[in-house]
């Protein structure tokens, strides 16, 4: 059964279909056996929820084939800016795809990373920051991040020298790592209190390899580490990216995809703890599509988010579904309006 038919086995009425949403985390790519471009994004975001804008996050897509190695990731910004321009034409509907762009620069270049950041800025007015993924684990069962990071990347002096270039330009940093590395991110956030940091995917609590069957012990440690990270006021939390295969919930192995109630039951305590620690003004729901599409449909995922905060106030919901993302990524200057 192909993925579309597999996902179609679960159909739900859309909860609060008029609520404006900024989806602050999705990817775009064109691989031999996997295509996710504007048409696919529109099909998902247009499945019933009121997605008014999105933020693209790097995935090593469409790098330049030629030129200086350090500058090749600028091709991703150029590519995504073209997609954003297509969307901004209005010819594809009211949603504004890729209103913000998060790309990649190798921060271990030190001060030389500044040239790469400036090239991204020149390539698109939508460029908002970078993600230099730091996910590292000693187990062969866990795939390290696509950036091939060193074991303690976030503490590396050269990396931090490059990281300082972000603050000089008013750019943000998306942090992708695994749960054991959260204290390393806390140390980075404290060292650079003027830089906005977005904590991706709950810090990647792992549930495969040596972490399979250890969920309760991992959750107990995760709770403490997240509470400490949340004390850093320059850090925002992305709520999502928790039903990837690496998280170990196993929805991708089933005969049918997850329902929103099943997602709430499996992941609700992570969401509630993050919101309690960071507060709604520093939390934003995210789809992490198409990666999380391995477990559920877009419509079902956002239904789960809405069920999770059904008792929240209207003001709190506005922050969680739109305003925190628009604030963290400075989208208002690009005309993103929750309408």
mmCIF file of N, CA and C in Angstrom, residues 6 29 47 70 79 97 108 112 123 131 133 135 137 147 159 163 179 184 187 213 270 285 292 295 303 308-309 323:
data_model
loop_
_atom_site.group_PDB
_atom_site.id
_atom_site.type_symbol
_atom_site.label_atom_id
_atom_site.label_comp_id
_atom_site.label_asym_id
_atom_site.label_seq_id
_atom_site.Cartn_x
_atom_site.Cartn_y
_atom_site.Cartn_z
ATOM 1 N N UNK A 6 -2.354 4.583 2.640
ATOM 2 C CA UNK A 6 -2.163 4.207 4.042
ATOM 3 C C UNK A 6 -2.681 5.314 4.953
ATOM 4 N N UNK A 29 12.101 18.823 -0.738
ATOM 5 C CA UNK A 29 13.186 18.104 -1.406
ATOM 6 C C UNK A 29 12.654 17.377 -2.620
ATOM 7 N N UNK A 47 -5.395 20.654 3.777
ATOM 8 C CA UNK A 47 -6.266 19.516 4.086
ATOM 9 C C UNK A 47 -7.338 19.826 5.119
ATOM 10 N N UNK A 70 32.042 26.095 1.099
ATOM 11 C CA UNK A 70 31.310 26.711 2.211
ATOM 12 C C UNK A 70 30.056 27.419 1.755
ATOM 13 N N UNK A 79 16.832 28.206 -3.840
ATOM 14 C CA UNK A 79 15.758 27.299 -4.244
ATOM 15 C C UNK A 79 14.462 27.587 -3.481
ATOM 16 N N UNK A 97 3.715 30.071 1.721
ATOM 17 C CA UNK A 97 4.712 29.062 2.020
ATOM 18 C C UNK A 97 6.095 29.688 2.161
ATOM 19 N N UNK A 108 31.511 25.850 12.236
ATOM 20 C CA UNK A 108 32.878 25.543 12.642
ATOM 21 C C UNK A 108 33.893 26.286 11.780
ATOM 22 N N UNK A 112 34.719 33.068 9.616
ATOM 23 C CA UNK A 112 34.495 32.936 8.177
ATOM 24 C C UNK A 112 33.054 32.539 7.866
ATOM 25 N N UNK A 123 20.671 36.276 -0.727
ATOM 26 C CA UNK A 123 19.901 35.394 -1.608
ATOM 27 C C UNK A 123 18.399 35.488 -1.373
ATOM 28 N N UNK A 131 20.328 26.387 10.804
ATOM 29 C CA UNK A 131 20.372 25.215 11.664
ATOM 30 C C UNK A 131 21.647 24.455 11.327
ATOM 31 N N UNK A 133 22.812 21.155 12.551
ATOM 32 C CA UNK A 133 22.347 20.024 13.355
ATOM 33 C C UNK A 133 23.490 19.391 14.132
ATOM 34 N N UNK A 135 22.948 16.499 16.286
ATOM 35 C CA UNK A 135 22.583 15.190 16.803
ATOM 36 C C UNK A 135 23.715 14.177 16.705
ATOM 37 N N UNK A 137 25.240 10.446 18.694
ATOM 38 C CA UNK A 137 25.103 9.401 19.696
ATOM 39 C C UNK A 137 26.126 8.311 19.402
ATOM 40 N N UNK A 147 24.769 16.651 9.106
ATOM 41 C CA UNK A 147 25.906 17.561 9.065
ATOM 42 C C UNK A 147 27.194 16.910 9.576
ATOM 43 N N UNK A 159 33.107 26.371 16.573
ATOM 44 C CA UNK A 159 31.666 26.483 16.384
ATOM 45 C C UNK A 159 31.135 27.725 17.083
ATOM 46 N N UNK A 163 29.115 30.820 15.786
ATOM 47 C CA UNK A 163 27.806 31.107 16.376
ATOM 48 C C UNK A 163 27.679 32.592 16.713
ATOM 49 N N UNK A 179 18.302 13.766 23.036
ATOM 50 C CA UNK A 179 17.933 14.134 24.404
ATOM 51 C C UNK A 179 19.116 14.201 25.365
ATOM 52 N N UNK A 184 23.982 20.480 26.889
ATOM 53 C CA UNK A 184 24.959 21.184 26.062
ATOM 54 C C UNK A 184 24.316 22.397 25.393
ATOM 55 N N UNK A 187 23.954 25.192 27.984
ATOM 56 C CA UNK A 187 25.221 25.914 28.169
ATOM 57 C C UNK A 187 25.441 26.907 27.033
ATOM 58 N N UNK A 213 12.709 0.639 25.081
ATOM 59 C CA UNK A 213 12.292 0.102 26.372
ATOM 60 C C UNK A 213 12.739 0.925 27.568
ATOM 61 N N UNK A 270 4.780 15.176 26.940
ATOM 62 C CA UNK A 270 5.910 15.978 26.476
ATOM 63 C C UNK A 270 5.441 17.400 26.164
ATOM 64 N N UNK A 285 3.634 25.005 17.887
ATOM 65 C CA UNK A 285 3.402 23.698 17.284
ATOM 66 C C UNK A 285 4.029 23.659 15.893
ATOM 67 N N UNK A 292 7.364 13.479 9.699
ATOM 68 C CA UNK A 292 6.367 12.887 10.588
ATOM 69 C C UNK A 292 5.190 12.277 9.832
ATOM 70 N N UNK A 295 4.019 8.653 10.199
ATOM 71 C CA UNK A 295 3.164 8.154 11.276
ATOM 72 C C UNK A 295 1.711 8.587 11.185
ATOM 73 N N UNK A 303 -5.019 18.171 14.402
ATOM 74 C CA UNK A 303 -6.139 17.864 15.311
ATOM 75 C C UNK A 303 -5.609 17.468 16.682
ATOM 76 N N UNK A 308 -4.780 18.749 22.433
ATOM 77 C CA UNK A 308 -3.856 18.889 23.561
ATOM 78 C C UNK A 308 -4.080 20.160 24.364
ATOM 79 N N UNK A 309 -4.517 21.226 23.683
ATOM 80 C CA UNK A 309 -4.686 22.516 24.363
ATOM 81 C C UNK A 309 -6.128 22.994 24.294
ATOM 82 N N UNK A 323 1.441 32.983 16.827
ATOM 83 C CA UNK A 323 2.182 34.184 17.197
ATOM 84 C C UNK A 323 3.606 33.918 17.690
#
